Tab-separated table of C-alpha atoms and ligand atoms in Angstrom:
chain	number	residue	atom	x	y	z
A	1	UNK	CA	-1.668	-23.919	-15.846
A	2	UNK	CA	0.915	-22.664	-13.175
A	3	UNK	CA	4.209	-22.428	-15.651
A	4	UNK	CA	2.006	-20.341	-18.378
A	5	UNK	CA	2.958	-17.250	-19.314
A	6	UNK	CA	-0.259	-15.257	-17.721
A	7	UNK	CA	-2.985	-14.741	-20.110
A	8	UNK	CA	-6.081	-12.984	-20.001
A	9	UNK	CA	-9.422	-15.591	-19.617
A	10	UNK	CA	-12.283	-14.739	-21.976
A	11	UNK	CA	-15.952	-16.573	-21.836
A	12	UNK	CA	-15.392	-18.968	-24.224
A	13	UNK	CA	-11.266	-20.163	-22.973
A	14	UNK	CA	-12.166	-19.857	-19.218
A	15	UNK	CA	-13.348	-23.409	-18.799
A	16	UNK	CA	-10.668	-24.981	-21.313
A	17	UNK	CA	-7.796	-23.185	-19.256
A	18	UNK	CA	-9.395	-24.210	-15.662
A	19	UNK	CA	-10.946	-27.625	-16.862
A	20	UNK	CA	-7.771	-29.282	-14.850
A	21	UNK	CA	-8.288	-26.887	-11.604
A	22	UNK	CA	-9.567	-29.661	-8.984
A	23	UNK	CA	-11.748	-26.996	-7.186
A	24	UNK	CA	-13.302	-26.115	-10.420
A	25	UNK	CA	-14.121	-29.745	-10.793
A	26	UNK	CA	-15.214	-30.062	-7.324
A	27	UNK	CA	-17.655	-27.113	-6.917
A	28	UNK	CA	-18.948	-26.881	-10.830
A	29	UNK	CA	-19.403	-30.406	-12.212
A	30	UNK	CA	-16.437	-32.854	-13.464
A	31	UNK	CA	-17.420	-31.976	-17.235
A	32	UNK	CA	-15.949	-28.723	-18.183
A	33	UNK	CA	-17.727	-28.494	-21.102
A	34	UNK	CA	-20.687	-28.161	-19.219
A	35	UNK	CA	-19.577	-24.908	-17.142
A	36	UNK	CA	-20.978	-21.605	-18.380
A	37	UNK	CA	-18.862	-18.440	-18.067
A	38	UNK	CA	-20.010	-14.577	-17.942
A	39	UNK	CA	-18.169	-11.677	-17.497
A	40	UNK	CA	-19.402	-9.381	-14.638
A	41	UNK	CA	-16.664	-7.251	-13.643
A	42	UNK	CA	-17.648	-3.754	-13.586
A	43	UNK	CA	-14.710	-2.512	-10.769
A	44	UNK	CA	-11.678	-0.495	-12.442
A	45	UNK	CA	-9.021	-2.716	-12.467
A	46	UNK	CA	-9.718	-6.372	-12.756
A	47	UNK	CA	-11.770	-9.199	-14.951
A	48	UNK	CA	-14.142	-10.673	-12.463
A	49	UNK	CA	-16.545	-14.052	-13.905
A	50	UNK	CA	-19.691	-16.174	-12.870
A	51	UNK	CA	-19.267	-19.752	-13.831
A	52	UNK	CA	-21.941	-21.591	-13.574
A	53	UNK	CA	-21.987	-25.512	-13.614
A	54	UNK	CA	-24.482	-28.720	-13.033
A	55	UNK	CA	-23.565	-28.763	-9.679
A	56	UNK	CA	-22.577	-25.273	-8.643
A	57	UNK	CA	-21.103	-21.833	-8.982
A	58	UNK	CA	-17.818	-20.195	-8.900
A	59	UNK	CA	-16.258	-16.109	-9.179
A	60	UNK	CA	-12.812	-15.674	-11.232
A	61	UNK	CA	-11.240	-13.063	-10.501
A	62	UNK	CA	-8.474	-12.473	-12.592
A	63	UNK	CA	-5.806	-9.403	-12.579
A	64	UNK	CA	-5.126	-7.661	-15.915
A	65	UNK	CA	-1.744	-6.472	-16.711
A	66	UNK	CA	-3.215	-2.533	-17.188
A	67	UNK	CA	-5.764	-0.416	-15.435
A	68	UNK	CA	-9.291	-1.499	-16.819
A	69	UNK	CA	-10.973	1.901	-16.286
A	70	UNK	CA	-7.759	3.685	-18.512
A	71	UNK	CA	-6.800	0.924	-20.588
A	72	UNK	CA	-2.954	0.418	-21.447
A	73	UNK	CA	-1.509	2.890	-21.256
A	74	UNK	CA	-1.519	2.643	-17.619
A	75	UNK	CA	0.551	-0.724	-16.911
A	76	UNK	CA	-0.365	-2.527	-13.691
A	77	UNK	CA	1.822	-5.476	-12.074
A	78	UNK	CA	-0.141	-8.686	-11.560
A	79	UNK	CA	1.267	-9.324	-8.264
A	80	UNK	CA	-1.667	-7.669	-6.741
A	81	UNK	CA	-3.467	-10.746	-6.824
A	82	UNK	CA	-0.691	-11.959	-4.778
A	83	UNK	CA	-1.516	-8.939	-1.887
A	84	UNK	CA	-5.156	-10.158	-2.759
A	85	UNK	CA	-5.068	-13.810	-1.783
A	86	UNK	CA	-2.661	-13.152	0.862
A	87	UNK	CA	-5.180	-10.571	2.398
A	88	UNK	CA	-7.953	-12.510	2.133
A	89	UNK	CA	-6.218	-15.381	4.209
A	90	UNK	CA	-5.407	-13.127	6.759
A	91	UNK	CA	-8.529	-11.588	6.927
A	92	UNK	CA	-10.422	-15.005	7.178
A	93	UNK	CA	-8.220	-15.809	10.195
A	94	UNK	CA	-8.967	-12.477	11.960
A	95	UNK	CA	-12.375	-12.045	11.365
A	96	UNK	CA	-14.069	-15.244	10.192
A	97	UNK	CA	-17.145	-15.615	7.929
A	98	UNK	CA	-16.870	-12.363	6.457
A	99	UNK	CA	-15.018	-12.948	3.241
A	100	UNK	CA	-15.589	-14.916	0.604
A	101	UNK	CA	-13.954	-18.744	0.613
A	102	UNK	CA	-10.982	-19.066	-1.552
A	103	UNK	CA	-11.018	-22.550	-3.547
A	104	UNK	CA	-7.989	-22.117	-5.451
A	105	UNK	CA	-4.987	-19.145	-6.029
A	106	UNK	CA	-2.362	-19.399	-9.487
A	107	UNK	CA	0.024	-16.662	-8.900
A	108	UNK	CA	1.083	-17.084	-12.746
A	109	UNK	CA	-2.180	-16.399	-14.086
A	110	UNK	CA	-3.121	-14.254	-11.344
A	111	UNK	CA	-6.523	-15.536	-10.321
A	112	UNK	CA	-8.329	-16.377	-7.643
A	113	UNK	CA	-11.593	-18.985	-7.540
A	114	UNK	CA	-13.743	-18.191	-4.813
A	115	UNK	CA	-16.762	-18.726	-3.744
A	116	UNK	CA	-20.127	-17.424	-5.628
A	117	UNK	CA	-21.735	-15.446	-2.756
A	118	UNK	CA	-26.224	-15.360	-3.595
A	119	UNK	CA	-28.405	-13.889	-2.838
A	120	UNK	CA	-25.700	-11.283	-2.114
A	121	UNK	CA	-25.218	-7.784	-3.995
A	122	UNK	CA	-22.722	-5.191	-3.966
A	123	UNK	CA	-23.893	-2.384	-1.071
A	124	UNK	CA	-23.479	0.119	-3.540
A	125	UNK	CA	-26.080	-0.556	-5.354
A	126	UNK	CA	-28.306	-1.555	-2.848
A	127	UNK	CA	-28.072	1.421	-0.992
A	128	UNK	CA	-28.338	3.536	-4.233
A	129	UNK	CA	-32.079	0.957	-4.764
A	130	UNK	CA	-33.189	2.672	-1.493
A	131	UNK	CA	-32.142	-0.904	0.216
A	132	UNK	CA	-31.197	-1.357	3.677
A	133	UNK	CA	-29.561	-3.902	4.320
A	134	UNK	CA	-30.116	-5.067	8.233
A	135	UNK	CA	-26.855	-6.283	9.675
A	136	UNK	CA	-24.143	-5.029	7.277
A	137	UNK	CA	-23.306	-1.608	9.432
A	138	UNK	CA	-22.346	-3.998	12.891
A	139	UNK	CA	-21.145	-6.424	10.705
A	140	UNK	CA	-18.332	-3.985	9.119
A	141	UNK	CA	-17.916	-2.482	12.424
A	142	UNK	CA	-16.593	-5.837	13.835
A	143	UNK	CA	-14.775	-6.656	10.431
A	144	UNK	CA	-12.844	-3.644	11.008
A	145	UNK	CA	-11.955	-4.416	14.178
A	146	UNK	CA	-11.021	-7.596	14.677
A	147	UNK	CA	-9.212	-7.122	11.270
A	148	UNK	CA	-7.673	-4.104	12.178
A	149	UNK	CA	-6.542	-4.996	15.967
A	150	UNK	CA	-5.497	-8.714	15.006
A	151	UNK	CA	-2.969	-7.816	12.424
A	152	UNK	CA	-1.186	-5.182	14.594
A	153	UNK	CA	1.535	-4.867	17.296
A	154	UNK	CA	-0.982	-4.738	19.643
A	155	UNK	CA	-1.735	-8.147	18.995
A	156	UNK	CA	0.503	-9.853	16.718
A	157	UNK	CA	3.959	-11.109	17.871
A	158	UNK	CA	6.850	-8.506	16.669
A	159	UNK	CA	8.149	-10.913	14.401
A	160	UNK	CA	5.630	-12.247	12.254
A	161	UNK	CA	4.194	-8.430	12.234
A	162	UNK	CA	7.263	-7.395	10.881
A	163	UNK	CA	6.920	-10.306	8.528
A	164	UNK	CA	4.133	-9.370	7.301
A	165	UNK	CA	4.521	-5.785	6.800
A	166	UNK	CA	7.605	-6.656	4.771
A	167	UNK	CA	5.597	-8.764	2.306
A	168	UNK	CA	2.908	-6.448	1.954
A	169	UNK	CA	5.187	-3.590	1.694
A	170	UNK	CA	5.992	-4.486	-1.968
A	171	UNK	CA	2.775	-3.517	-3.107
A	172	UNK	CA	3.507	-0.604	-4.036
A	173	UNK	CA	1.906	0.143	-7.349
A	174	UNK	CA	-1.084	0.253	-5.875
A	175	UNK	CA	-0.576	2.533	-2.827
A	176	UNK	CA	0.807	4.669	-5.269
A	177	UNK	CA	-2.725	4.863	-7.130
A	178	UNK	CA	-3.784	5.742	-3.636
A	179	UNK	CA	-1.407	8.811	-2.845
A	180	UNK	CA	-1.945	10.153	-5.860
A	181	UNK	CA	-5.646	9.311	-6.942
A	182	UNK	CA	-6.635	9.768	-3.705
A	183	UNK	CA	-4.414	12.578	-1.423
A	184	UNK	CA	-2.794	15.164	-4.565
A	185	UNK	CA	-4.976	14.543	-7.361
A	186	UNK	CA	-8.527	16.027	-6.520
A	187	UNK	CA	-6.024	19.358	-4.528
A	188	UNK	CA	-5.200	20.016	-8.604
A	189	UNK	CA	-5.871	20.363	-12.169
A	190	UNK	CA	-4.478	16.897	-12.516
A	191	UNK	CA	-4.686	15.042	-15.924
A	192	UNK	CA	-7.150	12.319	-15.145
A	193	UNK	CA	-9.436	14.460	-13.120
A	194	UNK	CA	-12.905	14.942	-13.969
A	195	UNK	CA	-15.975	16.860	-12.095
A	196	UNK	CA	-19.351	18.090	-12.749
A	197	UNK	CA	-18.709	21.080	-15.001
A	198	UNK	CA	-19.544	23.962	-15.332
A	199	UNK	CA	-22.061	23.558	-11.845
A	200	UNK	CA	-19.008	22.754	-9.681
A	201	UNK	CA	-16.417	25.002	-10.778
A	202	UNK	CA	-16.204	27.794	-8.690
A	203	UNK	CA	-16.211	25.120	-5.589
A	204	UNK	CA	-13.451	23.277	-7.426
A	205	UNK	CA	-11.341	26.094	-7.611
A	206	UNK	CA	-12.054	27.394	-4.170
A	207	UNK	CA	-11.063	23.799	-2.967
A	208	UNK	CA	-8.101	23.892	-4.790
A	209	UNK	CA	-7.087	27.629	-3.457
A	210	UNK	CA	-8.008	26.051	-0.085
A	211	UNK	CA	-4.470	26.302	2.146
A	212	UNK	CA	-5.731	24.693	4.816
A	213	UNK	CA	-7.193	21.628	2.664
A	214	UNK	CA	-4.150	20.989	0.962
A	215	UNK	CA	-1.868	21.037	3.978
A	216	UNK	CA	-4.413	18.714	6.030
A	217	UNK	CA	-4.351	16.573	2.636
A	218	UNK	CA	-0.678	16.167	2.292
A	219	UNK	CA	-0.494	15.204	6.355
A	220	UNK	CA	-2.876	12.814	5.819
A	221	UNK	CA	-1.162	11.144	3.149
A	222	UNK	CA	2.263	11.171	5.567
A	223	UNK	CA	-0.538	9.323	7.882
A	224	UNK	CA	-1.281	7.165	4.586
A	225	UNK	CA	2.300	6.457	3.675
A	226	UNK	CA	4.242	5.893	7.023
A	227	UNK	CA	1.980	4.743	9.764
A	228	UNK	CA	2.160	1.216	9.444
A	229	UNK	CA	0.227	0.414	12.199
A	230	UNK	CA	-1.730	-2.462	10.529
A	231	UNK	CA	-3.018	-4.446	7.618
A	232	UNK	CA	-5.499	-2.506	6.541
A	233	UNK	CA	-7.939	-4.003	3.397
A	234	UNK	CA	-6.954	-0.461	1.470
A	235	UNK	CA	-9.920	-0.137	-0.159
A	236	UNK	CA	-13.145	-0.752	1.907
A	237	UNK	CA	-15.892	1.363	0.057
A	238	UNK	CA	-19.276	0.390	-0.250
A	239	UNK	CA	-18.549	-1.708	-3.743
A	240	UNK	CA	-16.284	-3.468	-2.105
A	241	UNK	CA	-18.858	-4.975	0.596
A	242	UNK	CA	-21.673	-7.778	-0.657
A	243	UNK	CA	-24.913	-7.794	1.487
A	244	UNK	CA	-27.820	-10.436	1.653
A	245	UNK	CA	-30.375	-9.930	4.057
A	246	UNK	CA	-28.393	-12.077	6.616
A	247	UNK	CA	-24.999	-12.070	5.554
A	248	UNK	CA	-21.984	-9.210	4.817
A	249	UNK	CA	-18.954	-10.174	2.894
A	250	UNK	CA	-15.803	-8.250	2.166
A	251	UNK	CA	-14.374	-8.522	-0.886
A	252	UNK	CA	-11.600	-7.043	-3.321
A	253	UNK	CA	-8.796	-6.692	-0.492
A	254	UNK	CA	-5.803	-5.969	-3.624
A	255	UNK	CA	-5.131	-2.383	-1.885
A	256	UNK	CA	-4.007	-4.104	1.031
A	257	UNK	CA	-0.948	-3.096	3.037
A	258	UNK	CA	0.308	-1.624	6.713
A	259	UNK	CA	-1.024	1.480	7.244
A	260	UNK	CA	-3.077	3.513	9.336
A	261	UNK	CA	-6.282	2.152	11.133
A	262	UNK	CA	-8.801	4.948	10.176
A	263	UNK	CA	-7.740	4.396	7.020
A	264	UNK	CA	-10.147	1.768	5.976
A	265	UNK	CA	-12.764	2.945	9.094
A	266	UNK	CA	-12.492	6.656	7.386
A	267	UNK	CA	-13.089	5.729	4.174
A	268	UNK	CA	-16.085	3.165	4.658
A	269	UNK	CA	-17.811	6.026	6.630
A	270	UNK	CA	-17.366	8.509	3.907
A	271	UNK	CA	-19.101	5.986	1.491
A	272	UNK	CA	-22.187	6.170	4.045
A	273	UNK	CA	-21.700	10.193	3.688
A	274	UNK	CA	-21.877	9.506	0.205
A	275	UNK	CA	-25.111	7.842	-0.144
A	276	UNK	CA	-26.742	10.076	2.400
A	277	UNK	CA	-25.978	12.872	0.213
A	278	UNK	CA	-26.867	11.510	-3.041
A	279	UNK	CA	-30.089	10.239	-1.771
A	280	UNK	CA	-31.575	13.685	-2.852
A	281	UNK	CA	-30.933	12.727	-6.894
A	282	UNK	CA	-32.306	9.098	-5.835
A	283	UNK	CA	-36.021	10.037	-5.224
A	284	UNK	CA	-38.463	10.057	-8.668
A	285	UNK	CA	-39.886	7.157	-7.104
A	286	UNK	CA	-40.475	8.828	-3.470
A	287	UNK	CA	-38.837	10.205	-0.813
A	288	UNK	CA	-35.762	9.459	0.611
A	289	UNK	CA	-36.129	10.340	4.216
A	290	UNK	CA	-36.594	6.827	6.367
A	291	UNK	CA	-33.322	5.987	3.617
A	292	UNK	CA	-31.367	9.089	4.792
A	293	UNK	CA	-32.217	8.258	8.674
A	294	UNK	CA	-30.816	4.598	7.779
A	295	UNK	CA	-27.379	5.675	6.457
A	296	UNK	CA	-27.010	8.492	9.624
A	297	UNK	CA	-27.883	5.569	12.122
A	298	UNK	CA	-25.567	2.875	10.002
A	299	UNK	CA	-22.977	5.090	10.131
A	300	UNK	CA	-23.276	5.398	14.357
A	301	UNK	CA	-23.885	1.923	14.498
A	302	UNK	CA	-20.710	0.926	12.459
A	303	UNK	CA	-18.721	3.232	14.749
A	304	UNK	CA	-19.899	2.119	17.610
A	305	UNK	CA	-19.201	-1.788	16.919
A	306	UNK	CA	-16.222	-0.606	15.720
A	307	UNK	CA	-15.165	1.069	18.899
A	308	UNK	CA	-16.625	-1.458	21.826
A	309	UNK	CA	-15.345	-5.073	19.540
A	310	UNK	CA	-12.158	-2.992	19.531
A	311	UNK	CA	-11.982	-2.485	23.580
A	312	UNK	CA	-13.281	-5.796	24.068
A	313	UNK	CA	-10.426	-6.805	22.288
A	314	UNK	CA	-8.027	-4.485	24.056
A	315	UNK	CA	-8.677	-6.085	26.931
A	316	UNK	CA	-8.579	-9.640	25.913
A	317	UNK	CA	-6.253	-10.390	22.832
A	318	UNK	CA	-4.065	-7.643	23.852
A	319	UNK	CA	-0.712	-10.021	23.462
A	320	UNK	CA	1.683	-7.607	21.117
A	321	UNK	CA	4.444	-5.437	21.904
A	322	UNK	CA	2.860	-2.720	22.528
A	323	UNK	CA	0.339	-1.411	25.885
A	324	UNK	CA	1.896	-4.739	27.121
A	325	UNK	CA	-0.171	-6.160	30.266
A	326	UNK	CA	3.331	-6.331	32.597
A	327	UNK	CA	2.956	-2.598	32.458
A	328	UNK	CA	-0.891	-2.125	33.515
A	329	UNK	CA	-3.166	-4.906	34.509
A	330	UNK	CA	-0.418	-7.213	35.736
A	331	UNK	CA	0.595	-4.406	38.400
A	332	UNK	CA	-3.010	-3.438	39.151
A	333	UNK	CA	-3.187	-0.602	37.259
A	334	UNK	CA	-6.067	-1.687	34.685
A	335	UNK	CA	-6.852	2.236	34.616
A	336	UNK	CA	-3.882	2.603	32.966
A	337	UNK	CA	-4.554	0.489	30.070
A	338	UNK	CA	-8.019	2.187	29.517
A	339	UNK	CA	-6.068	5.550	29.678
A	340	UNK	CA	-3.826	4.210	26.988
A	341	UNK	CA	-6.757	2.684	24.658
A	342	UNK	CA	-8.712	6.285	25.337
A	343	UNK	CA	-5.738	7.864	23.395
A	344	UNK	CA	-5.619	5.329	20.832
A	345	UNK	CA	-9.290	5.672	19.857
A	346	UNK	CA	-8.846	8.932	19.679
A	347	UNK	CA	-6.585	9.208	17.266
A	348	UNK	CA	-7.977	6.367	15.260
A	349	UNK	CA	-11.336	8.716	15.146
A	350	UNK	CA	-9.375	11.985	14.150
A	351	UNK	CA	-7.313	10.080	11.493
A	352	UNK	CA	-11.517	8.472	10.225
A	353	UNK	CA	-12.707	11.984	9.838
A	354	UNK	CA	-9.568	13.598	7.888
A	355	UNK	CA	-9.360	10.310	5.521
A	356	UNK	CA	-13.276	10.342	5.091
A	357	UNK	CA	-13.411	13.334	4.003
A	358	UNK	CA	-10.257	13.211	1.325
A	359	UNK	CA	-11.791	10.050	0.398
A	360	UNK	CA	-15.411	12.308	-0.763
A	361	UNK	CA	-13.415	14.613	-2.706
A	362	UNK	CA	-11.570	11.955	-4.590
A	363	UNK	CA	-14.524	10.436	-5.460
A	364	UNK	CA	-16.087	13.503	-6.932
A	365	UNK	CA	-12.947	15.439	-8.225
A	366	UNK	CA	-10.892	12.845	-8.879
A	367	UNK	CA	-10.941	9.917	-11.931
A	368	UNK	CA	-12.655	6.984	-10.240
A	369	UNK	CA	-16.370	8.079	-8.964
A	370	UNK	CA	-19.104	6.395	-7.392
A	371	UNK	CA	-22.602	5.281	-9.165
A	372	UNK	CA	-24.425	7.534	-6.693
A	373	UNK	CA	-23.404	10.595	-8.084
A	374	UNK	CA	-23.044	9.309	-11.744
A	375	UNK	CA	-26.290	7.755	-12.175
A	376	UNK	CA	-28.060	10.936	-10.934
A	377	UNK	CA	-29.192	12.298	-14.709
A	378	UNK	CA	-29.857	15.684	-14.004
A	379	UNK	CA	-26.623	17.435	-13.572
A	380	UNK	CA	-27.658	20.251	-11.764
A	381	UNK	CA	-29.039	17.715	-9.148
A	382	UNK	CA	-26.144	16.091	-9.388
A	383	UNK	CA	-23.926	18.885	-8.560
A	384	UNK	CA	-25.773	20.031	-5.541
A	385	UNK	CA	-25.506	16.482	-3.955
A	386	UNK	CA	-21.727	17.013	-4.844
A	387	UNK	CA	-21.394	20.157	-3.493
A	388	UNK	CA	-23.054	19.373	-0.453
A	389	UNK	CA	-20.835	16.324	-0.073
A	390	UNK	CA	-17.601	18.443	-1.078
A	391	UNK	CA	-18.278	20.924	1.758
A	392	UNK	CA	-18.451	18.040	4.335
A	393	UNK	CA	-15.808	16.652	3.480
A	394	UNK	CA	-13.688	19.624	4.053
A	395	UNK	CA	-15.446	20.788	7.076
A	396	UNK	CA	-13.904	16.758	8.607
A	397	UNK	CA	-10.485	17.243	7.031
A	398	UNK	CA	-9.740	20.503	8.172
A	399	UNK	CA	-11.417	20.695	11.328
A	400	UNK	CA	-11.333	16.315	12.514
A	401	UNK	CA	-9.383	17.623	15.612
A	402	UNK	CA	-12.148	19.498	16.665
A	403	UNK	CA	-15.061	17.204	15.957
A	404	UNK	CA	-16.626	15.458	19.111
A	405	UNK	CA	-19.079	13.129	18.109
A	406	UNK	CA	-20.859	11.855	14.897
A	407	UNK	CA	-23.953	13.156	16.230
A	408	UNK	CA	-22.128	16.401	15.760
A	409	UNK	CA	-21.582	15.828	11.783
A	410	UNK	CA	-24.713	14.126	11.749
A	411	UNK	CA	-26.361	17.208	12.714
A	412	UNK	CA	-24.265	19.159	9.923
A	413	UNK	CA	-24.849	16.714	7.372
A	414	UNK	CA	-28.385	17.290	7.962
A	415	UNK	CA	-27.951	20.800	7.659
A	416	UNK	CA	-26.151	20.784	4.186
A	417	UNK	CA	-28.620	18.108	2.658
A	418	UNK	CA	-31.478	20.993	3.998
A	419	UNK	CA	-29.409	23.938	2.588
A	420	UNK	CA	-29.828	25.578	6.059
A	421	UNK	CA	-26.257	25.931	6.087
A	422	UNK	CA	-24.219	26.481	2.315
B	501	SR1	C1	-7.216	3.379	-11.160
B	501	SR1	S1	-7.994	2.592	-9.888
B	501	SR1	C2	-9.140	3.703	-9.256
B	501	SR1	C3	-9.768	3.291	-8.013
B	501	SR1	O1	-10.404	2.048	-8.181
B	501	SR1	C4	-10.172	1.232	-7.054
B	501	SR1	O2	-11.336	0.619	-6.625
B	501	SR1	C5	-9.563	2.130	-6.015
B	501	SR1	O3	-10.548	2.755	-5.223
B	501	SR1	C6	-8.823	3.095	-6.858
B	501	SR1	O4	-8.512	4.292	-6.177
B	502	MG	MG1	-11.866	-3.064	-5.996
């Protein structure tokens, strides 16, 4: 299969056109006419199967040549299975047991065969079921972290940093769907753009007369485009996360590339803001409240793993370039190096809140949306969870230098989802 020209895999040629991949053979059965293949993607870009055999399972993901969601029209290089697979070995390295296992990579085709994660299910849609899911908000905390910290000059020798951010820096179709989806689109009356309409107009257009917005917007994408402080998974919302009761995975890493920290940690936490404030169109079969409580404590709970797995680290894999320990510990001055990490946090938090809150206006102005808004039926309902969200989401973008705590939005989250503030 690997000197094909790539084609795309359908139900009934998947097992013909992998019957000679050894880990297929391995993990399904050695009769390939005995492996079962469905379709399950339902992501924007990619073809994503089950395959199901006598003596186990298996996911193919496979790249298409176009943007799912568009069609295409809008052409999409392959090679971001490439950034995928590389990711994902990176990220298994750095923070262990929390992706899925790759079995086999064919650059050609570009697909990956990984492992079939169950009783697992996107955290999406559990937290839109009114699910919640015990360890997955520590559990991303520390993925971010150790992720985050490991592939950084803070830890990583110059070199193979530099390496690294050269190979990754060539994926740039789909950084470009980020600056524009995510940082110009929603400021405008882009092409692609959709909202609620009419019920969010007049917030729409006040968002997009906003001054403020769209100069915090455009900074933040500078942040976005030239802070290469790390390799960041580019894409970690709430589909991209499987949950069990025991277990968190990270999937879908094909954004990846070296960019700013509280890019991934902002816009994880703005999927939490998300659900909180789409519980309200999530309730015909009771009340939200112990589910709202649960996102608001997830969300300080994810923080806060973040933030002490990332000063333990600090202080024990600190072996980079940069804060180096010849400077502060090794000449008694261990103050000095908590000084420096104080600063760093700091900015990583004030770059979380302005990319959170870009990331909930892309996701209700913009083309790609989440199912918590969508599958609300009643539009007007809709729109008010919307709204809600779209005014928190400015309030961190504009004013993240400002904010002290997440107590602090917490408390103004609250507020909003109350209408005692509008
Ligand atoms: C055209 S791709 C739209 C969105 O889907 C992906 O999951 C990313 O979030 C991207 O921005
Ligand atoms: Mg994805």
């Amino acid at each position: 299969m690997q000197d094909r020209p790539f084609e795309a895999l359908s139900v009934d040629t998947l097992a013909v056109r992998l019957a000679d991949v050894a880990a297929m053979r391995d993990t399904l059965g050695e009769d390939p006419t005995a492996w079962r293949a469905r379709e399950v993607g339902d992501g924007n870009l990619n073809l994503v199967f089950i395959v199901e055999g006598p003596r186990g399972t298996v996911v193919v993901k496979q790249a298409l040549p176009y943007v799912r969601l568009v069609g295409d029209s809008w052409p999409l290089p392959l090679k971001r299975s490439f950034f995928e697979y590389h990711a994902l070995t990176r990220q298994a390295a750095r923070a262990p047991g929390r992706v899925p296992e790759i079995f086999h990579f064919d650059e050609a085709q570009a697909l990956i065969v990984m492992e079939f994660l169950s009783p697992h299910i996107i955290l999406r849609k559990a937290l839109i079921e009114g699910r919640q899911p015990p360890r997955m908000a520590r559990d991303l905390g520390l993925f971010m972290a150790r992720t985050l910290f490991r592939g950084s000059d803070l830890c990583m020798p110059a070199g193979a940093r530099k390496a690294d951010l050269a190979l990754f820096s060539d994926n740039v179709e789909l950084c470009d769907i980020t600056e524009n989806l995510v940082f110009s689109d929603p400021y405008f009356d882009a092409p692609m753009n959709r909202h609620t309409s009419p019920q969010l107009d007049p917030l729409v257009a006040e968002l997009r007369a906003d001054r403020d917005l769209k100069v915090e917007a455009q900074r933040l994408k500078h942040r976005f485009a030239a802070g290469a402080e790390t390799l960041v998974h580019g894409d970690l919302h709430t589909g991209s996360v499987m949950v069990s009761e025991g277990d968190t995975r990270v999937i879908d890493p094909e954004f990846a590339f070296y960019g700013p920290m509280g890019f991934d940690v902002g816009m994880l936490l703005a999927n939490f803001w998300m659900a909180y404030f789409s519980q309200r169109g999530h309730e015909s079969a009771g009340a939200r409240d112990t589910m709202r409580a649960f996102l608001l404590a997830a969300i300080e709970t994810c923080w806060e793993a973040f933030r002490a797995e990332f000063t333990l680290l600090w202080r024990t894999e600190r072996t980079g370039m940069l804060y180096q320990h010849s400077l502060f510990e090794d000449q008694g001055d261990a103050l000095g190096a908590q000084q420096a990490l104080h600063h760093f946090m700091h900015d990583v938090w004030t770059d979380m809140l302005g990319f959170g809150g870009i990331e909930i206006h892309r996701r209700i102005l913009g083309l790609a949306h989440n199912a918590e808004f969508e599958e609300i039926e009643d539009l007007d309902m809709r729109a008010a969870c919307e709204a809600r969200a779209l005014k928190f989401g400015r309030h961190l973008a504009v004013n993240r230098r400002a904010i002290q705590s997440l107590a602090e939005i917490g408390a103004l989250a609250e507020m909003l989802d109350q209408g005692e503030v509008s």
